Amino acid sequence: MTSDALSVITSAPQIQPANFLNLLIVDDERSIREACRDVAQSLGFNAFVADSVEHGFRLLEVQSVDAVLLDLRLPGAGGLEAMRRVKERRPEAIVIVVTGYGTVQTAVQAMKNGAYDYVTKPFSGDELRMLLERVGSHLRLKSENRILREEVKSKQGFGGIVGRAPSMEKLYRIIAKAANSVHPVLILGESGTGKELVARSIHYAGPFRDKPFIPVDCESFAPTLIESELFGHVKGASTGANQAKDGLLAIAEGGTVFLDEVGELPLSLQAKLLRAIQEREIRPVGSTRRISINVRILAATNRDLEQAVMQGAFRRDLYFRLNVLSLRIPSLRERRQDIPLLVAYFLERLARNSGIEKRLSDETVKALLAYEWPGNVRELENCLERACAFTSGPLIHVTDLPREIGHLAAAEASDGNGHSHGKIIPMAELEKQTILSAIAELNGDKLQAARLLGIGKTTLYRKLKDYSAHP
């Protein structure tokens, strides 16, 4: 490597606060090693240097290294083989490969094999600085995510809930208070915001964490079936009831029953549920005997229950009984600052399952931040799963995203100021376009569209009915 591979930095760099990230620089040219070290240290990295692959391997054995800047054309070493051995020793380390113009194809192959990025000689100090800033941001995000998971493990009650927005911090405080209560809790929020995760958090953060937690999806059962599920039945109570069955309200003795989408319960069953909560006893279908129960009720809905009460679709007395304590989960568009953290969380989980790390291009991040997310966190998770499945390289581009997100990004990119040329579209219209577009893309498969959008099938059919009534 020649000494002009890295342009001289003429001005003294401003020293940044230490970020406690360790960078290993492997290059056989002393001037290059020192120049790269100066840039890295100016950004707060702890920089180690090695003049050969073997020297680098020895450092990897004794130092905790977060990132490696590796020259692919070191004397006596194959670049791809050297990178493979680095990843064997430090699987979590980010590898940036350095290559010449004539070996760009090797760098591309290195990225397919797990390299984070590459830089081509000769490169400037500013170019290296921008690359290392991006690496530092990526590593810090991974570190924050790891710390968050450790907090989750230590608290047992916030498993799977990811977010640092002020609205989420407020939600955590309410969960902590609700966990130490025995009263019913009504959890409000749009589809896909994580209502079941919140319910689990309330249960497992409380004193009854060793008792059962039983979720019930009220909109997935026929009225006759859900009555049997909740209250049980005796042998011969109905056709096919060949043996007696205990209800979930009895099975969960001492624990929690989570009624998801409680607003979908028929009125006749609402009356029976109200009696069970008030009297703390149930009567199985077909039985004359009552059974005492000791169970906490958590309920959730994406419907406006107050409006449902006014319309006669939900019992007022049951609403007040369930609404002793209530909390609302913010939608994803209300906490967009959490999107990068959620992306890192989901991508890391996907990488653990597949063994392949993926990352987003800058344009893709902008597209995710601009999108309205009618299906909220569940839709974001499904979006990333799909993108990881469809892209072959380590980088996820806008074109790998679902069509409705890509179209929005293209519309915004068409305006130099970052604004779309058309009029502002109401959120209800954006939601309608997203739903209809998803159904069209899936050749009319409404159930699959509901799953990918992160909304319940009952919600989807209700919205489609509204669209027909008000085209």
Short mmCIF file of C-alpha atoms in Angstrom, two decimals:
data_model
loop_
_atom_site.label_atom_id
_atom_site.label_comp_id
_atom_site.label_asym_id
_atom_site.label_seq_id
_atom_site.Cartn_x
_atom_site.Cartn_y
_atom_site.Cartn_z
CA MET A 1 0.00 0.00 0.00
CA THR A 2 1.30 3.46 -0.84
CA SER A 3 1.51 6.31 1.65
CA ASP A 4 -0.93 8.45 -0.33
CA ALA A 5 -3.73 5.95 0.20
CA LEU A 6 -5.05 8.21 2.92
CA SER A 7 -5.05 11.95 2.34
CA VAL A 8 -3.27 14.00 4.99
CA ILE A 9 -5.58 15.69 7.48
CA THR A 10 -4.40 19.27 7.47
CA SER A 11 -6.40 20.65 10.41
CA ALA A 12 -6.17 19.36 13.94
CA PRO A 13 -9.31 17.30 14.66
CA GLN A 14 -11.53 18.12 17.58
CA ILE A 15 -11.29 15.37 20.19
CA GLN A 16 -14.67 13.76 20.83
CA PRO A 17 -15.79 12.32 24.17
CA ALA A 18 -14.73 8.71 24.61
CA ASN A 19 -17.36 6.29 23.37
CA PHE A 20 -15.61 3.19 24.79
CA LEU A 21 -15.56 1.46 21.38
CA ASN A 22 -12.44 -0.45 20.36
CA LEU A 23 -11.18 -0.34 16.77
CA LEU A 24 -8.42 -2.60 15.41
CA ILE A 25 -6.56 -1.24 12.35
CA VAL A 26 -4.67 -3.88 10.35
CA ASP A 27 -2.37 -2.43 7.68
CA ASP A 28 1.27 -3.02 6.72
CA GLU A 29 1.97 0.68 6.00
CA ARG A 30 2.94 2.59 9.15
CA SER A 31 1.83 6.02 7.89
CA ILE A 32 -1.59 4.64 6.98
CA ARG A 33 -2.01 2.93 10.34
CA GLU A 34 -1.13 6.10 12.23
CA ALA A 35 -3.35 8.35 10.08
CA CYS A 36 -6.31 5.99 10.54
CA ARG A 37 -5.60 5.83 14.28
CA ASP A 38 -5.63 9.64 14.50
CA VAL A 39 -9.03 9.82 12.78
CA ALA A 40 -10.44 7.04 14.99
CA GLN A 41 -9.17 8.61 18.20
CA SER A 42 -10.60 12.00 17.20
CA LEU A 43 -14.01 10.30 17.16
CA GLY A 44 -13.52 8.74 20.59
CA PHE A 45 -12.49 5.22 19.55
CA ASN A 46 -9.82 3.30 21.44
CA ALA A 47 -7.57 2.39 18.49
CA PHE A 48 -5.20 -0.57 18.28
CA VAL A 49 -2.85 -1.10 15.30
CA ALA A 50 -1.34 -4.20 13.74
CA ASP A 51 1.14 -4.42 10.86
CA SER A 52 0.13 -7.93 9.75
CA VAL A 53 -2.77 -10.36 9.88
CA GLU A 54 -1.01 -12.54 12.45
CA HIS A 55 -0.30 -9.49 14.61
CA GLY A 56 -3.99 -8.58 14.34
CA PHE A 57 -5.05 -12.08 15.38
CA ARG A 58 -2.83 -11.88 18.47
CA LEU A 59 -4.49 -8.60 19.45
CA LEU A 60 -7.93 -10.12 18.94
CA GLU A 61 -7.04 -12.78 21.49
CA VAL A 62 -6.28 -10.27 24.25
CA GLN A 63 -8.41 -7.20 23.39
CA SER A 64 -12.18 -6.73 23.27
CA VAL A 65 -12.61 -5.39 19.72
CA ASP A 66 -15.84 -3.87 18.41
CA ALA A 67 -14.71 -3.09 14.84
CA VAL A 68 -11.82 -4.00 12.51
CA LEU A 69 -10.43 -1.92 9.64
CA LEU A 70 -8.80 -4.63 7.51
CA ASP A 71 -6.65 -4.22 4.41
CA LEU A 72 -7.56 -7.00 1.96
CA ARG A 73 -4.13 -6.99 0.28
CA LEU A 74 -1.66 -7.65 3.05
CA PRO A 75 1.53 -9.54 2.18
CA GLY A 76 1.21 -13.30 2.56
CA ALA A 77 -2.51 -13.26 3.47
CA GLY A 78 -5.69 -13.81 1.47
CA GLY A 79 -8.13 -11.01 2.20
CA LEU A 80 -11.35 -13.06 2.34
CA GLU A 81 -9.67 -15.81 4.37
CA ALA A 82 -8.32 -13.21 6.80
CA MET A 83 -11.81 -11.73 7.21
CA ARG A 84 -13.27 -15.18 7.82
CA ARG A 85 -10.73 -15.81 10.59
CA VAL A 86 -11.48 -12.41 12.13
CA LYS A 87 -15.22 -13.23 12.23
CA GLU A 88 -14.45 -16.61 13.78
CA ARG A 89 -12.55 -14.94 16.61
CA ARG A 90 -14.96 -12.00 17.04
CA PRO A 91 -18.38 -12.87 15.52
CA GLU A 92 -19.96 -9.67 16.89
CA ALA A 93 -17.23 -7.36 15.53
CA ILE A 94 -17.93 -5.08 12.58
CA VAL A 95 -15.41 -5.54 9.75
CA ILE A 96 -14.63 -2.71 7.30
CA VAL A 97 -12.44 -3.85 4.43
CA VAL A 98 -9.93 -1.64 2.59
CA THR A 99 -9.39 -2.33 -1.09
CA GLY A 100 -7.95 -0.80 -4.27
CA TYR A 101 -9.84 0.12 -7.41
CA GLY A 102 -8.73 -3.10 -9.07
CA THR A 103 -10.14 -5.31 -6.32
CA VAL A 104 -13.56 -3.81 -5.69
CA GLN A 105 -15.15 -7.12 -6.65
CA THR A 106 -13.29 -8.75 -3.76
CA ALA A 107 -14.71 -6.12 -1.42
CA VAL A 108 -18.22 -6.80 -2.68
CA GLN A 109 -17.67 -10.51 -2.05
CA ALA A 110 -16.42 -9.65 1.43
CA MET A 111 -19.67 -7.78 2.13
CA LYS A 112 -21.65 -10.81 1.01
CA ASN A 113 -19.60 -12.80 3.52
CA GLY A 114 -20.48 -10.46 6.37
CA ALA A 115 -18.35 -7.31 6.06
CA TYR A 116 -20.14 -4.14 7.21
CA ASP A 117 -18.74 -1.86 4.47
CA TYR A 118 -15.66 -1.18 2.38
CA VAL A 119 -13.53 1.82 1.49
CA THR A 120 -11.50 2.17 -1.71
CA LYS A 121 -7.92 3.51 -1.89
CA PRO A 122 -7.00 6.28 -2.03
CA PHE A 123 -9.50 7.63 0.49
CA SER A 124 -9.55 10.91 2.37
CA GLY A 125 -9.61 11.54 6.07
CA ASP A 126 -13.13 12.96 5.78
CA GLU A 127 -14.30 9.83 3.97
CA LEU A 128 -12.88 7.61 6.72
CA ARG A 129 -14.32 9.92 9.38
CA MET A 130 -17.87 9.65 7.96
CA LEU A 131 -17.55 5.86 7.72
CA LEU A 132 -16.35 5.51 11.31
CA GLU A 133 -19.06 7.88 12.56
CA ARG A 134 -21.63 5.59 10.96
CA VAL A 135 -19.93 2.55 12.47
CA GLY A 136 -19.91 4.23 15.89
CA SER A 137 -23.63 5.06 15.66
CA HIS A 138 -24.41 1.48 14.65
CA LEU A 139 -22.37 0.02 17.52
CA ARG A 140 -23.88 2.38 20.08
CA LEU A 141 -27.37 1.47 18.92
CA LYS A 142 -26.54 -2.23 19.28
CA SER A 143 -25.13 -1.53 22.74
CA GLU A 144 -28.27 0.38 23.80
CA ASN A 145 -30.39 -2.48 22.53
CA ARG A 146 -28.29 -5.00 24.46
CA ILE A 147 -28.59 -2.89 27.65
CA LEU A 148 -32.34 -2.67 27.09
CA ARG A 149 -32.58 -6.47 26.83
CA GLU A 150 -30.63 -6.84 30.07
CA GLU A 151 -33.05 -4.43 31.74
CA VAL A 152 -35.90 -6.54 30.39
CA LYS A 153 -34.36 -9.71 31.84
CA SER A 154 -33.86 -8.07 35.22
CA LYS A 155 -37.45 -6.78 35.39
CA GLN A 156 -39.29 -9.76 33.86
CA GLY A 157 -42.20 -7.47 33.22
CA PHE A 158 -41.18 -5.46 30.18
CA GLY A 159 -40.22 -8.32 27.89
CA GLY A 160 -40.41 -7.45 24.23
CA ILE A 161 -41.46 -3.82 24.75
CA VAL A 162 -38.89 -1.59 23.07
CA GLY A 163 -38.94 2.20 23.23
CA ARG A 164 -37.34 5.21 24.82
CA ALA A 165 -39.77 7.93 23.72
CA PRO A 166 -41.30 10.03 26.55
CA SER A 167 -44.70 8.45 25.91
CA MET A 168 -43.16 5.00 26.40
CA GLU A 169 -41.39 6.01 29.60
CA LYS A 170 -44.78 7.18 30.89
CA LEU A 171 -46.28 3.84 29.84
CA TYR A 172 -43.61 1.92 31.79
CA ARG A 173 -44.46 3.86 34.94
CA ILE A 174 -48.16 3.06 34.55
CA ILE A 175 -47.38 -0.63 33.94
CA ALA A 176 -45.31 -0.74 37.13
CA LYS A 177 -48.22 0.72 39.12
CA ALA A 178 -50.81 -1.56 37.49
CA ALA A 179 -48.66 -4.63 38.15
CA ASN A 180 -49.00 -4.18 41.91
CA SER A 181 -52.78 -3.90 41.77
CA VAL A 182 -55.41 -6.64 41.61
CA HIS A 183 -58.03 -4.55 39.79
CA PRO A 184 -59.02 -5.07 36.16
CA VAL A 185 -57.03 -3.07 33.62
CA LEU A 186 -58.30 -1.83 30.26
CA ILE A 187 -55.49 -1.55 27.68
CA LEU A 188 -56.26 0.77 24.78
CA GLY A 189 -54.35 1.10 21.53
CA GLU A 190 -54.44 0.59 17.80
CA SER A 191 -53.87 -2.84 16.26
CA GLY A 192 -50.24 -3.84 16.29
CA THR A 193 -49.12 -1.55 19.13
CA GLY A 194 -48.35 -4.45 21.46
CA LYS A 195 -51.34 -4.76 23.76
CA GLU A 196 -50.60 -8.37 24.64
CA LEU A 197 -46.98 -7.49 25.44
CA VAL A 198 -48.22 -4.83 27.85
CA ALA A 199 -50.64 -7.31 29.43
CA ARG A 200 -47.84 -9.84 29.89
CA SER A 201 -45.67 -7.11 31.39
CA ILE A 202 -48.37 -6.27 33.95
CA HIS A 203 -48.72 -9.93 34.89
CA TYR A 204 -45.03 -10.87 35.06
CA ALA A 205 -43.99 -7.69 36.88
CA GLY A 206 -46.54 -8.34 39.61
CA PRO A 207 -46.72 -10.66 42.63
CA PHE A 208 -48.58 -13.40 40.69
CA ARG A 209 -45.91 -13.94 38.03
CA ASP A 210 -45.64 -17.64 38.95
CA LYS A 211 -49.34 -18.17 38.24
CA PRO A 212 -50.87 -18.75 34.76
CA PHE A 213 -51.18 -16.02 32.14
CA ILE A 214 -53.82 -17.02 29.61
CA PRO A 215 -54.54 -14.84 26.54
CA VAL A 216 -57.91 -15.13 24.78
CA ASP A 217 -58.45 -13.62 21.32
CA CYS A 218 -62.12 -12.66 21.54
CA GLU A 219 -62.48 -11.90 17.82
CA SER A 220 -61.15 -15.26 16.63
CA PHE A 221 -63.89 -17.41 18.23
CA ALA A 222 -67.51 -17.89 17.28
CA PRO A 223 -69.85 -16.70 20.09
CA THR A 224 -70.78 -20.28 21.08
CA LEU A 225 -67.15 -21.39 21.18
CA ILE A 226 -65.80 -18.48 23.20
CA GLU A 227 -68.45 -19.01 25.87
CA SER A 228 -67.28 -22.59 26.24
CA GLU A 229 -63.61 -21.46 26.22
CA LEU A 230 -64.13 -18.93 29.00
CA PHE A 231 -66.65 -20.72 31.23
CA GLY A 232 -66.22 -24.38 30.32
CA HIS A 233 -68.99 -26.89 29.68
CA VAL A 234 -70.33 -30.15 31.02
CA LYS A 235 -70.53 -33.38 29.07
CA GLY A 236 -73.44 -33.31 26.62
CA ALA A 237 -73.91 -29.54 26.85
CA SER A 238 -73.90 -29.31 23.05
CA THR A 239 -73.32 -31.40 19.95
CA GLY A 240 -69.79 -32.78 20.08
CA ALA A 241 -69.33 -32.09 23.80
CA ASN A 242 -68.37 -35.70 24.58
CA GLN A 243 -66.62 -34.81 27.80
CA ALA A 244 -66.59 -32.01 30.34
CA LYS A 245 -64.17 -29.12 29.82
CA ASP A 246 -62.81 -26.60 32.31
CA GLY A 247 -63.09 -22.94 31.34
CA LEU A 248 -60.07 -20.67 31.06
CA LEU A 249 -61.37 -18.49 33.89
CA ALA A 250 -61.10 -21.53 36.16
CA ILE A 251 -57.83 -22.86 34.72
CA ALA A 252 -56.11 -19.51 35.37
CA GLU A 253 -56.76 -19.82 39.11
CA GLY A 254 -54.66 -17.24 40.95
CA GLY A 255 -53.32 -15.81 37.69
CA THR A 256 -54.43 -13.59 34.82
CA VAL A 257 -56.80 -13.91 31.88
CA PHE A 258 -56.14 -11.44 29.08
CA LEU A 259 -59.21 -10.72 26.93
CA ASP A 260 -57.82 -9.33 23.69
CA GLU A 261 -60.28 -7.33 21.55
CA VAL A 262 -62.90 -7.52 24.29
CA GLY A 263 -65.05 -5.12 22.26
CA GLU A 264 -65.89 -8.00 19.90
CA LEU A 265 -67.74 -10.00 22.58
CA PRO A 266 -71.47 -10.40 21.87
CA LEU A 267 -73.82 -8.64 24.30
CA SER A 268 -75.16 -11.90 25.74
CA LEU A 269 -71.65 -12.99 26.69
CA GLN A 270 -70.82 -9.54 28.08
CA ALA A 271 -73.55 -10.01 30.68
CA LYS A 272 -72.12 -13.35 31.73
CA LEU A 273 -68.59 -11.94 31.93
CA LEU A 274 -69.82 -9.04 34.09
CA ARG A 275 -71.40 -11.46 36.55
CA ALA A 276 -68.20 -13.53 36.67
CA ILE A 277 -66.11 -10.46 37.53
CA GLN A 278 -68.58 -9.13 40.12
CA GLU A 279 -69.47 -12.41 41.82
CA ARG A 280 -66.08 -14.09 41.26
CA GLU A 281 -67.78 -17.24 40.11
CA ILE A 282 -68.76 -18.89 36.83
CA ARG A 283 -71.31 -21.42 35.66
CA PRO A 284 -70.12 -23.81 32.91
CA VAL A 285 -72.35 -24.18 29.85
CA GLY A 286 -75.04 -26.79 30.53
CA SER A 287 -74.38 -26.88 34.27
CA THR A 288 -76.45 -25.74 37.24
CA ARG A 289 -73.41 -25.64 39.53
CA ARG A 290 -71.39 -22.50 40.08
CA ILE A 291 -67.60 -22.53 40.47
CA SER A 292 -65.68 -19.95 42.48
CA ILE A 293 -62.77 -18.30 40.65
CA ASN A 294 -59.81 -16.20 41.73
CA VAL A 295 -58.45 -14.56 38.61
CA ARG A 296 -57.41 -11.10 37.47
CA ILE A 297 -58.92 -9.74 34.26
CA LEU A 298 -56.91 -7.67 31.81
CA ALA A 299 -58.77 -6.53 28.70
CA ALA A 300 -57.70 -4.78 25.51
CA THR A 301 -59.37 -3.23 22.51
CA ASN A 302 -58.61 -1.07 19.51
CA ARG A 303 -62.21 0.15 19.43
CA ASP A 304 -63.63 3.25 21.06
CA LEU A 305 -65.62 1.54 23.82
CA GLU A 306 -67.24 4.78 24.98
CA GLN A 307 -68.71 5.19 21.51
CA ALA A 308 -69.69 1.50 21.46
CA VAL A 309 -71.51 2.05 24.77
CA MET A 310 -73.40 5.02 23.30
CA GLN A 311 -74.34 2.91 20.27
CA GLY A 312 -75.56 0.03 22.46
CA ALA A 313 -72.87 -2.36 21.19
CA PHE A 314 -71.12 -2.65 24.56
CA ARG A 315 -72.58 -2.82 28.04
CA ARG A 316 -72.03 0.33 30.08
CA ASP A 317 -71.74 -1.58 33.38
CA LEU A 318 -69.10 -3.95 31.95
CA TYR A 319 -67.17 -1.00 30.51
CA PHE A 320 -66.96 0.66 33.93
CA ARG A 321 -66.06 -2.65 35.56
CA LEU A 322 -63.14 -3.24 33.15
CA ASN A 323 -62.03 0.40 33.19
CA VAL A 324 -61.02 0.54 36.86
CA LEU A 325 -57.46 1.16 35.63
CA SER A 326 -56.70 2.09 32.04
CA LEU A 327 -53.67 2.84 29.93
CA ARG A 328 -53.14 3.79 26.31
CA ILE A 329 -50.28 2.52 24.14
CA PRO A 330 -49.02 5.20 21.73
CA SER A 331 -49.09 4.42 18.03
CA LEU A 332 -45.76 4.07 16.22
CA ARG A 333 -46.27 7.33 14.31
CA GLU A 334 -46.55 9.09 17.69
CA ARG A 335 -43.08 7.87 18.69
CA ARG A 336 -41.10 7.86 15.46
CA GLN A 337 -37.85 8.39 17.40
CA ASP A 338 -38.18 4.75 18.53
CA ILE A 339 -38.16 3.38 14.97
CA PRO A 340 -34.31 3.06 14.72
CA LEU A 341 -34.23 1.26 18.09
CA LEU A 342 -37.04 -1.08 17.03
CA VAL A 343 -35.29 -1.73 13.71
CA ALA A 344 -32.06 -2.64 15.50
CA TYR A 345 -33.99 -4.91 17.88
CA PHE A 346 -35.79 -6.79 15.11
CA LEU A 347 -32.74 -7.04 12.81
CA GLU A 348 -30.59 -8.40 15.61
CA ARG A 349 -33.24 -10.98 16.46
CA LEU A 350 -33.50 -11.99 12.81
CA ALA A 351 -29.70 -12.22 12.61
CA ARG A 352 -29.64 -14.56 15.62
CA ASN A 353 -32.16 -16.84 13.91
CA SER A 354 -30.58 -16.79 10.44
CA GLY A 355 -26.91 -16.19 11.23
CA ILE A 356 -26.88 -13.36 8.64
CA GLU A 357 -26.61 -9.70 9.62
CA LYS A 358 -28.57 -7.14 7.63
CA ARG A 359 -28.54 -3.35 7.81
CA LEU A 360 -30.50 -0.51 6.23
CA SER A 361 -29.35 2.04 3.69
CA ASP A 362 -29.76 5.69 4.69
CA GLU A 363 -32.61 6.03 2.16
CA THR A 364 -34.38 3.03 3.69
CA VAL A 365 -34.17 4.53 7.19
CA LYS A 366 -35.67 7.77 5.86
CA ALA A 367 -38.48 5.81 4.19
CA LEU A 368 -39.32 3.98 7.42
CA LEU A 369 -39.35 7.23 9.37
CA ALA A 370 -41.64 8.91 6.81
CA TYR A 371 -44.22 6.10 6.64
CA GLU A 372 -47.40 6.32 8.75
CA TRP A 373 -47.44 2.65 9.97
CA PRO A 374 -51.18 1.94 10.24
CA GLY A 375 -50.25 -1.55 11.49
CA ASN A 376 -47.80 -0.07 14.02
CA VAL A 377 -44.95 -2.15 15.51
CA ARG A 378 -46.32 -5.43 14.17
CA GLU A 379 -46.32 -4.02 10.64
CA LEU A 380 -42.74 -2.78 11.08
CA GLU A 381 -41.63 -6.23 12.24
CA ASN A 382 -43.36 -7.93 9.30
CA CYS A 383 -41.86 -5.36 6.92
CA LEU A 384 -38.32 -6.13 8.12
CA GLU A 385 -38.88 -9.90 8.02
CA ARG A 386 -40.04 -9.60 4.43
CA ALA A 387 -37.15 -7.31 3.45
CA CYS A 388 -34.59 -9.68 4.97
CA ALA A 389 -36.16 -12.61 3.14
CA PHE A 390 -36.17 -10.86 -0.25
CA THR A 391 -32.76 -9.16 -0.26
CA SER A 392 -29.67 -11.26 -1.06
CA GLY A 393 -26.97 -8.84 0.12
CA PRO A 394 -26.26 -7.39 3.57
CA LEU A 395 -27.83 -4.01 2.72
CA ILE A 396 -31.61 -3.48 2.65
CA HIS A 397 -32.64 -0.92 0.02
CA VAL A 398 -35.90 0.99 -0.39
CA THR A 399 -36.79 -1.35 -3.27
CA ASP A 400 -36.77 -4.26 -0.81
CA LEU A 401 -39.59 -2.67 1.21
CA PRO A 402 -43.32 -3.22 0.60
CA ARG A 403 -44.69 -1.25 -2.34
CA GLU A 404 -46.65 1.31 -0.33
CA ILE A 405 -43.55 2.34 1.65
CA GLY A 406 -41.34 2.46 -1.45
CA HIS A 407 -43.90 4.59 -3.30
CA LEU A 408 -43.99 7.08 -0.43
CA ALA A 409 -40.20 7.31 -0.41
CA ALA A 410 -40.14 7.87 -4.18
CA ALA A 411 -42.76 10.62 -3.90
CA GLU A 412 -40.76 12.44 -1.23
CA ALA A 413 -37.51 12.00 -3.15
CA SER A 414 -39.11 13.71 -6.16
CA ASP A 415 -39.07 17.03 -4.28
CA GLY A 416 -35.69 18.56 -3.60
CA ASN A 417 -36.94 19.94 -0.28
CA GLY A 418 -38.02 16.49 0.90
CA HIS A 419 -41.75 17.23 0.46
CA SER A 420 -44.11 15.45 -1.86
CA HIS A 421 -45.55 17.52 -4.68
CA GLY A 422 -49.17 16.63 -4.06
CA LYS A 423 -51.55 17.87 -1.43
CA ILE A 424 -51.33 16.64 2.16
CA ILE A 425 -53.18 13.32 2.37
CA PRO A 426 -55.30 12.71 5.49
CA MET A 427 -54.17 9.77 7.64
CA ALA A 428 -57.48 7.97 7.11
CA GLU A 429 -56.92 8.12 3.36
CA LEU A 430 -53.33 6.89 3.72
CA GLU A 431 -54.60 3.99 5.81
CA LYS A 432 -57.23 3.18 3.18
CA GLN A 433 -54.63 3.27 0.39
CA THR A 434 -52.30 1.02 2.37
CA ILE A 435 -54.99 -1.58 3.10
CA LEU A 436 -56.37 -1.67 -0.44
CA SER A 437 -52.85 -1.76 -1.90
CA ALA A 438 -51.90 -4.70 0.34
CA ILE A 439 -55.01 -6.67 -0.66
CA ALA A 440 -54.35 -5.99 -4.34
CA GLU A 441 -50.70 -7.04 -4.01
CA LEU A 442 -51.79 -10.31 -2.36
CA ASN A 443 -54.33 -11.04 -5.11
CA GLY A 444 -57.33 -10.44 -2.85
CA ASP A 445 -56.19 -12.54 0.12
CA LYS A 446 -57.70 -10.49 2.93
CA LEU A 447 -56.56 -12.74 5.78
CA GLN A 448 -52.95 -12.61 4.62
CA ALA A 449 -53.21 -8.84 4.17
CA ALA A 450 -54.51 -8.45 7.73
CA ARG A 451 -51.61 -10.52 9.05
CA LEU A 452 -48.95 -8.58 7.17
CA LEU A 453 -50.50 -5.22 8.10
CA GLY A 454 -50.68 -6.26 11.74
CA ILE A 455 -54.43 -5.76 12.18
CA GLY A 456 -57.19 -8.17 13.16
CA LYS A 457 -59.34 -9.67 10.45
CA THR A 458 -62.50 -8.28 12.06
CA THR A 459 -60.95 -4.81 11.99
CA LEU A 460 -60.01 -5.26 8.34
CA TYR A 461 -63.51 -6.36 7.30
CA ARG A 462 -65.06 -3.48 9.25
CA LYS A 463 -62.82 -0.97 7.48
CA LEU A 464 -63.57 -2.51 4.07
CA LYS A 465 -67.26 -2.19 4.85
CA ASP A 466 -66.74 1.48 5.71
CA TYR A 467 -64.85 2.02 2.43
CA SER A 468 -67.77 0.51 0.50
CA ALA A 469 -70.26 2.72 2.29
CA HIS A 470 -68.14 5.85 1.80
CA PRO A 471 -66.09 5.40 -1.40
#
